[in-house]
Coordinates of N, CA and C in Angstrom, one line a residue:
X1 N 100.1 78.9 119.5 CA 100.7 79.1 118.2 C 99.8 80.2 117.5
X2 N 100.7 81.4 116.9 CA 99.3 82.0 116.2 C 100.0 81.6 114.8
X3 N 98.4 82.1 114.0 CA 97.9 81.8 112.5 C 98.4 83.4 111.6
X4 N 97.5 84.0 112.1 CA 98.1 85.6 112.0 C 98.0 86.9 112.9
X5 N 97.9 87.7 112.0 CA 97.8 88.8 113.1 C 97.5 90.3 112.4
X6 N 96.2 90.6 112.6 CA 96.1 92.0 112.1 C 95.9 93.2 113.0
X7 N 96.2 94.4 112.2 CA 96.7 95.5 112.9 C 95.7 96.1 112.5
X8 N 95.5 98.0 113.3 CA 94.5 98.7 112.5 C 95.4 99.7 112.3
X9 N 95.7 100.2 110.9 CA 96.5 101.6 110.8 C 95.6 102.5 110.2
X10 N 96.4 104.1 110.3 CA 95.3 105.3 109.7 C 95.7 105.6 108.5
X11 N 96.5 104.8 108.0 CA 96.7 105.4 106.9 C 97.3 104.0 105.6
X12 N 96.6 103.4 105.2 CA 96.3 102.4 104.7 C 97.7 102.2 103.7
X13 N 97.8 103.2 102.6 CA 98.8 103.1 101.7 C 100.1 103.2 102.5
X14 N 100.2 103.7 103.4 CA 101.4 104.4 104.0 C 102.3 102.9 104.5
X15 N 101.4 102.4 105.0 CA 101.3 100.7 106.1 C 102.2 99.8 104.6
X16 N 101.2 99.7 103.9 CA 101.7 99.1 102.4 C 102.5 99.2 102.3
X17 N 103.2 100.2 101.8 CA 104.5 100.7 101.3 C 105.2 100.5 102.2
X18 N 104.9 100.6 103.4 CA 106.1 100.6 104.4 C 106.6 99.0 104.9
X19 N 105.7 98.3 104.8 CA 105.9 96.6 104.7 C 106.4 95.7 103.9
X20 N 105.9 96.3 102.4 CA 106.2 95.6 100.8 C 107.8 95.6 101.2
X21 N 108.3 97.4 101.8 CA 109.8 97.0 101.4 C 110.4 96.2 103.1
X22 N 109.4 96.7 103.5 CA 110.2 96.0 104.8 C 110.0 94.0 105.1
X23 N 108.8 94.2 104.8 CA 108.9 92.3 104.5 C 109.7 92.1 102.8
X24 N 110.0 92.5 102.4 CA 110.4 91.5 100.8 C 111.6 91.1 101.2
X25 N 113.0 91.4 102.1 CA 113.6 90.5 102.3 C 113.3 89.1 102.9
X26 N 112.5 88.9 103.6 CA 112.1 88.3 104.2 C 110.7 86.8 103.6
X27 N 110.7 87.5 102.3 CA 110.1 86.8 101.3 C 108.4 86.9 101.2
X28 N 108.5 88.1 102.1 CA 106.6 88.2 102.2 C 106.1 89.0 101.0
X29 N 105.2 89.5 100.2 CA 104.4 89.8 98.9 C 103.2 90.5 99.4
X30 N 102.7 91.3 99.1 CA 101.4 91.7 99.2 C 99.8 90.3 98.8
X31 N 99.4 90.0 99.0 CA 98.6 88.6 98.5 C 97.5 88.9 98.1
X32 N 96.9 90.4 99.1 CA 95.3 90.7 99.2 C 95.1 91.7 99.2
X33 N 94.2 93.1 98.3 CA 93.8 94.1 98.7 C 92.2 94.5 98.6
X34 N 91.7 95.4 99.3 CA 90.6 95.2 99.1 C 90.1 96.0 100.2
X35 N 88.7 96.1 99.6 CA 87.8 96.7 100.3 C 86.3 96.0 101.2
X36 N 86.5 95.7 102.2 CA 85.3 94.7 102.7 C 84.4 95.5 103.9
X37 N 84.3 97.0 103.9 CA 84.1 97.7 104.6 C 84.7 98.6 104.6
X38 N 86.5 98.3 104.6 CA 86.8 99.1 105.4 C 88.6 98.7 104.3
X39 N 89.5 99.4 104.2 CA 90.6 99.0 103.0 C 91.5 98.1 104.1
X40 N 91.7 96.8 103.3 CA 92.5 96.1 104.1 C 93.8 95.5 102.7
X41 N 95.4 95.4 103.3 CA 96.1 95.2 102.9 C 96.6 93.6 103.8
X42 N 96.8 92.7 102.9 CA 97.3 91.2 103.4 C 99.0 91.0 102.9
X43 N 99.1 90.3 103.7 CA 101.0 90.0 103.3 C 101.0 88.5 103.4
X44 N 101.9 87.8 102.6 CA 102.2 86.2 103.0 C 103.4 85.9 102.4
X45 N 104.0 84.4 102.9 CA 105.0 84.4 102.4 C 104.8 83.1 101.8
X46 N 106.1 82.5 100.8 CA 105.6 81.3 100.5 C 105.8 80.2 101.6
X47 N 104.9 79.2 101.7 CA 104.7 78.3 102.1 C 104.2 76.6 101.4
X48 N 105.1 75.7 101.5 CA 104.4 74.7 100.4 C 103.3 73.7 100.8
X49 N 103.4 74.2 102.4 CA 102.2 73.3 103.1 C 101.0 73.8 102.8
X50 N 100.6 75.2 102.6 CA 99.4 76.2 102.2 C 98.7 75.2 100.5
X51 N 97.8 75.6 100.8 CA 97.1 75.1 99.4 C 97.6 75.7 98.5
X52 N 97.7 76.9 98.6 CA 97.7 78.1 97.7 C 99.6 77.8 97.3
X53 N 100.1 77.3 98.4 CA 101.7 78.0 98.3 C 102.2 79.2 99.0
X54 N 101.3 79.8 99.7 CA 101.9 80.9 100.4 C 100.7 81.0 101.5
X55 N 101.1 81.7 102.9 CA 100.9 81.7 104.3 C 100.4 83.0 103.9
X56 N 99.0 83.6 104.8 CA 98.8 85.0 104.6 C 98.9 85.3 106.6
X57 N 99.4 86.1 106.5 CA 99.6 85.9 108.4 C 99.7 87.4 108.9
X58 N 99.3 88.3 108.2 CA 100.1 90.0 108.3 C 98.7 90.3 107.6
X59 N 97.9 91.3 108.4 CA 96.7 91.8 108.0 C 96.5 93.2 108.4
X60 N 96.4 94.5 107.6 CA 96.6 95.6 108.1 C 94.9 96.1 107.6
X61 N 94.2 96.8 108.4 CA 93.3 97.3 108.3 C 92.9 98.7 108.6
X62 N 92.5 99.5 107.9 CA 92.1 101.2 108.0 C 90.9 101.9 109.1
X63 N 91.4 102.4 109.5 CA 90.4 103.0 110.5 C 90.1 102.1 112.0
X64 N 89.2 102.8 112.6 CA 88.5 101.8 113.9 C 87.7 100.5 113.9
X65 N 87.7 99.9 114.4 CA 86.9 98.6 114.5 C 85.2 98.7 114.3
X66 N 84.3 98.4 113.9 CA 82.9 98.8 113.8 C 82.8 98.2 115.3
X67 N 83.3 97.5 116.1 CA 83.3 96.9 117.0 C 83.9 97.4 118.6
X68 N 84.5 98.9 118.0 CA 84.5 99.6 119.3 C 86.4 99.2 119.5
X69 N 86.9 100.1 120.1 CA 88.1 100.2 120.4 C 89.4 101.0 119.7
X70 N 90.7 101.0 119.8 CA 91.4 102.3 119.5 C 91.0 102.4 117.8
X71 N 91.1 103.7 117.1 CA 91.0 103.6 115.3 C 92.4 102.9 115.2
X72 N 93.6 102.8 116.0 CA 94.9 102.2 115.4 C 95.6 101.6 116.2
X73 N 96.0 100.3 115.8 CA 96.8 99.1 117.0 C 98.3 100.5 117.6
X74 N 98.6 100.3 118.5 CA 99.8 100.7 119.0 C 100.4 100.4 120.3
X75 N 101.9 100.8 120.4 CA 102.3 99.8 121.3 C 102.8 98.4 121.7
X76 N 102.9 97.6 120.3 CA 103.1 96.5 120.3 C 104.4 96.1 119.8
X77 N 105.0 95.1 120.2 CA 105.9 94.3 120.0 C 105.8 93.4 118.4
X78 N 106.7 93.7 117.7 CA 106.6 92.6 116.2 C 107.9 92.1 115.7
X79 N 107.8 90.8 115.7 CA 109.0 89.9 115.2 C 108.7 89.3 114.2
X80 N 109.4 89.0 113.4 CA 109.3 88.2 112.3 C 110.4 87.1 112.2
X81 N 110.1 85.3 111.7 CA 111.4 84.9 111.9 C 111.7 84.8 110.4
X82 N 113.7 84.9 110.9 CA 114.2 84.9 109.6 C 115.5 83.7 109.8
X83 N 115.4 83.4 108.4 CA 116.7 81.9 108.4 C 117.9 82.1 108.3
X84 N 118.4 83.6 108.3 CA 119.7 83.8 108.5 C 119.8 85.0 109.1
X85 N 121.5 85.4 109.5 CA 121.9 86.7 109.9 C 121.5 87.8 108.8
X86 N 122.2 87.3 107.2 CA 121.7 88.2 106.7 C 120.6 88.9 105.9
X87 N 119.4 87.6 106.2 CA 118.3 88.0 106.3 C 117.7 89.0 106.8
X88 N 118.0 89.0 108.6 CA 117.5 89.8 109.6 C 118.4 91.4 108.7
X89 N 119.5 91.3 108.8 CA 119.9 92.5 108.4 C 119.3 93.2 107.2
X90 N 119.0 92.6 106.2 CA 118.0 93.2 105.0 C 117.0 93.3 105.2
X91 N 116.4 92.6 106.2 CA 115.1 93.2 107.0 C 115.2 94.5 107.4
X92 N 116.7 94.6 108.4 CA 116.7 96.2 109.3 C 117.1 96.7 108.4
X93 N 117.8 96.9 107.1 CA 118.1 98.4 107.0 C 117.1 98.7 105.5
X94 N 116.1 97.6 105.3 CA 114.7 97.7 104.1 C 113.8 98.6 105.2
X95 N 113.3 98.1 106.2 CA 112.9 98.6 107.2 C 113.3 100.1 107.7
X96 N 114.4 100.3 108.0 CA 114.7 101.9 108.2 C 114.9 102.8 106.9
X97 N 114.9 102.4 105.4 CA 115.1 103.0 104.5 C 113.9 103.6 103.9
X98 N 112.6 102.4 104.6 CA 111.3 102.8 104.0 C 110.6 103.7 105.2
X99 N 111.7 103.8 106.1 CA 110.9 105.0 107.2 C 110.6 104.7 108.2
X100 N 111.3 103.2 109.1 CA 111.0 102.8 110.3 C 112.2 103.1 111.2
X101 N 111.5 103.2 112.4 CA 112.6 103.7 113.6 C 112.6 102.4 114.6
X102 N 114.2 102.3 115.0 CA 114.4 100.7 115.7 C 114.7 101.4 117.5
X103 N 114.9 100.1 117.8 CA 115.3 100.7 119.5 C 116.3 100.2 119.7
X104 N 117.3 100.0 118.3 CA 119.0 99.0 118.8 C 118.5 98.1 117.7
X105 N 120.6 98.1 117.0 CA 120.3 96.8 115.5 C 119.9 95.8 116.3
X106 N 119.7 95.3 115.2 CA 119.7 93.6 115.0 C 121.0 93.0 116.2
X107 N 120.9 92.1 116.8 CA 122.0 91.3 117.4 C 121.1 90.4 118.7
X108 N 122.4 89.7 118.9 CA 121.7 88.3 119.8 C 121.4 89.1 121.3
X109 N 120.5 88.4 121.9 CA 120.1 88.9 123.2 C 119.9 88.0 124.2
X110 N 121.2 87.3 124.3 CA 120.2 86.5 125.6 C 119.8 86.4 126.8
X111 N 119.9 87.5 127.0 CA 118.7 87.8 128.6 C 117.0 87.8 128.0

């Protein structure tokens, strides 16, 4: 089971903007910004099991790792779940409006 999952992008504001609108159907908020080295942007959604009320699970971070490896995640696979059809679809077209490219809509797959 994962908890979250952070990424490294090159361009910090760019990641932001491009998430705010692509998670807010999906009910996710900006939660955290900040600087702890290095500029990091947090996403969560609500959750009522969380102390707080909301899950932080979406972690974008600037530049390379002080720890060695690529300066930006790439290559990866990202799903997010959603509780309806037309959720998912306000996801895809928030997502390609704020400047994301898909590989095929939204639709069931079961292979």
């Amino acid at each position: 089971m994962l908890d979250h999952m952070t990424f490294r992008v090159t361009n910090i504001a760019k990641a932001k903007a491009f998430y705010s609108a692509a998670l807010a159907p999906l009910g996710y908020s900006v939660c955290f910004e900040g600087n702890y080295g290095s500029n990091m942007v947090g996403f969560a959604y609500p959750d009522a099991a969380e102390p707080d009320g909301k899950k932080a699970d979406v972690w974008f971070i600037d530049g390379p790792s002080p720890y060695g490896g690529p300066p930006a995640t790439s290559g990866c696979h990202l799903a997010w779940r959603a509780s309806s059809r037309a959720q998912v679809d306000a996801f895809y077209k928030a997502a390609l409006a704020a400047g994301g490219k898909d590989n095929g809509a939204p639709g069931l797959r079961p292979d």
